[in-house]
PDB file of C-alpha atoms in Angstrom:
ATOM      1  CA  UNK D   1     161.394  75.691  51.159  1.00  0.00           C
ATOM      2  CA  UNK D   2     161.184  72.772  48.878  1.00  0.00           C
ATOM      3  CA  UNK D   3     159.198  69.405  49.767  1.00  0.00           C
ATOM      4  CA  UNK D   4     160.474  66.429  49.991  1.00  0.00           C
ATOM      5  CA  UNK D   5     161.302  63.633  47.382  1.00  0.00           C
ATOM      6  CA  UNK D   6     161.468  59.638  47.615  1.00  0.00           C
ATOM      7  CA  UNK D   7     164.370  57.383  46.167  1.00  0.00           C
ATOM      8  CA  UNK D   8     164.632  54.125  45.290  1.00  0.00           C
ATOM      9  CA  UNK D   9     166.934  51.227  45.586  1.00  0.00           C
ATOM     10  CA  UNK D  10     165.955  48.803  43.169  1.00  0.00           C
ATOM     11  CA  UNK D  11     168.993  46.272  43.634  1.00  0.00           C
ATOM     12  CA  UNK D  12     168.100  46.541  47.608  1.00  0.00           C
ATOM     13  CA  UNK D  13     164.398  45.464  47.577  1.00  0.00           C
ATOM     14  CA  UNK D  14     163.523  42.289  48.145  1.00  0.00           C
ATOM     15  CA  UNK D  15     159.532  42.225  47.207  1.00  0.00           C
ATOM     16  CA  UNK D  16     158.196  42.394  50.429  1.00  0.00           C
ATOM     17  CA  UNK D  17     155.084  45.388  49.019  1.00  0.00           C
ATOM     18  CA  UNK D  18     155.161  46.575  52.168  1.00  0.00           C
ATOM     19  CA  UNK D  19     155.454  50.428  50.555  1.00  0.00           C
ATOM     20  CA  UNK D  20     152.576  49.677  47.894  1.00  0.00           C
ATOM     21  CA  UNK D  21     150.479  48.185  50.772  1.00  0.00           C
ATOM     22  CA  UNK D  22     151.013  51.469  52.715  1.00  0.00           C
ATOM     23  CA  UNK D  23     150.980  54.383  50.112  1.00  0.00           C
ATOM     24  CA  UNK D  24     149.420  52.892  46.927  1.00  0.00           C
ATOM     25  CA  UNK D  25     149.037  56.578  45.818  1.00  0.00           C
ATOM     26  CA  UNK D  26     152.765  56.647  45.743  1.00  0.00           C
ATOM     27  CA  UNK D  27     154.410  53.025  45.160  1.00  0.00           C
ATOM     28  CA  UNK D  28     153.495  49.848  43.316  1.00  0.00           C
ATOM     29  CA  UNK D  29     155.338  46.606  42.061  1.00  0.00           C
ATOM     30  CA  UNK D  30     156.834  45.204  39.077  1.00  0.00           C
ATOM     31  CA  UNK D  31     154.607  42.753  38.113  1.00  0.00           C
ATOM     32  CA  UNK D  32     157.386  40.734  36.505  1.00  0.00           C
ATOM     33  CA  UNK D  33     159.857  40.522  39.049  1.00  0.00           C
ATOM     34  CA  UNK D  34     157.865  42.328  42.410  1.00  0.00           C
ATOM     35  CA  UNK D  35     160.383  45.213  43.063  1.00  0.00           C
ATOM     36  CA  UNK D  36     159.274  48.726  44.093  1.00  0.00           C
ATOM     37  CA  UNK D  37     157.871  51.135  41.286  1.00  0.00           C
ATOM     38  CA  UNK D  38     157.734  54.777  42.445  1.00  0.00           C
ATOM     39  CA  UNK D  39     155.035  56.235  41.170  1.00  0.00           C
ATOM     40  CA  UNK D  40     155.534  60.225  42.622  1.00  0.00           C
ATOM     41  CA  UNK D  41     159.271  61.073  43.438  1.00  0.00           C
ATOM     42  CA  UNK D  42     157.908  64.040  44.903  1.00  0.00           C
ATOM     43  CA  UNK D  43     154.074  62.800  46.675  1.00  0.00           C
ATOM     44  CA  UNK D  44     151.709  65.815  47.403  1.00  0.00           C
ATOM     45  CA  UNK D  45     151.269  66.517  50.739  1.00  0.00           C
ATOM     46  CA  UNK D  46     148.408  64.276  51.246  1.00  0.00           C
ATOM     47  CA  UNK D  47     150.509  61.276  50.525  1.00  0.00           C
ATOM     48  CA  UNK D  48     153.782  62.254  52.267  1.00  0.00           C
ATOM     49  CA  UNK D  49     153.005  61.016  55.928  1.00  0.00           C
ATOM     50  CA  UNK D  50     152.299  57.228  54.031  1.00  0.00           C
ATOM     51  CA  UNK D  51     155.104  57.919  51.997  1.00  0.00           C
ATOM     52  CA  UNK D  52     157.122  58.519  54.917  1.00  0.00           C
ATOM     53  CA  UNK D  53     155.725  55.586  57.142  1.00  0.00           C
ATOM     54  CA  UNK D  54     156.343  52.955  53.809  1.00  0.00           C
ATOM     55  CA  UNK D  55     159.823  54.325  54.170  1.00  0.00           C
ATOM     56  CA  UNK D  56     160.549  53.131  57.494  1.00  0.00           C
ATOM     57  CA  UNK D  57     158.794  49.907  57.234  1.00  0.00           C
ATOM     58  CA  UNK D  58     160.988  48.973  54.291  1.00  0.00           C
ATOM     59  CA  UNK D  59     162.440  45.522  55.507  1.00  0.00           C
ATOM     60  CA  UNK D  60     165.396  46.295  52.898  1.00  0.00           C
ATOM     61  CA  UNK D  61     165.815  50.120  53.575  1.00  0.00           C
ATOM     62  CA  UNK D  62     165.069  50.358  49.520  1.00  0.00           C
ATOM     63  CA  UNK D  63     163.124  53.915  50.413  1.00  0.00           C
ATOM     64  CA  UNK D  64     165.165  57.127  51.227  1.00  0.00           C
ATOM     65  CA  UNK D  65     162.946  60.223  51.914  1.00  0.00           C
ATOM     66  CA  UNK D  66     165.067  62.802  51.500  1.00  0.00           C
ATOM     67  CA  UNK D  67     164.056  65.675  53.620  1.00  0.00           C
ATOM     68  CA  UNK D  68     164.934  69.337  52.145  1.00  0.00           C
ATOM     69  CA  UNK D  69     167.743  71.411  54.556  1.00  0.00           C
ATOM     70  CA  UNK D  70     166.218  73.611  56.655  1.00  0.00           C
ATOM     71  CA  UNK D  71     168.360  77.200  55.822  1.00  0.00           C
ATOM     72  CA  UNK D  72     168.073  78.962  58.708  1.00  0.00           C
ATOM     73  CA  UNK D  73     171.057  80.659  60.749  1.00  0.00           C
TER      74      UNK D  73
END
């Protein structure tokens, strides 16, 4: 089974740092213009539960965790 990776929107985000605020291990800003940086596309599993909460308290929705498929029958 493969783990989880993070997305960004950059033309979505609006600045707010909620997601560096909440998993600095895993996001930070642009220190020109304030967007998201990811930092780890694919966080270790100590980061993914923050990774997942910055990702749902996006204002923007500019953070898609994309979960792997499950393949069972």
């Amino acid at each position: 089974m493969s783990a989880p990776f993070l997305s960004v929107d950059r033309e979505r985000c609006i600045g707010a740092g909620m997601c560096a605020m909440t998993a600095p291990d895993v996001f930070d800003q642009d220190p020109d213009e304030g967007l998201v940086l990811l930092l780890d596309t694919e966080p270790p599993a100590a980061h993914r539960a923050a990774a997942r909460m910055a990702a749902g308290v996006c204002p923007s929705g500019a953070i898609t965790l994309h979960e792997p498929e499950s393949g069972g029958a």
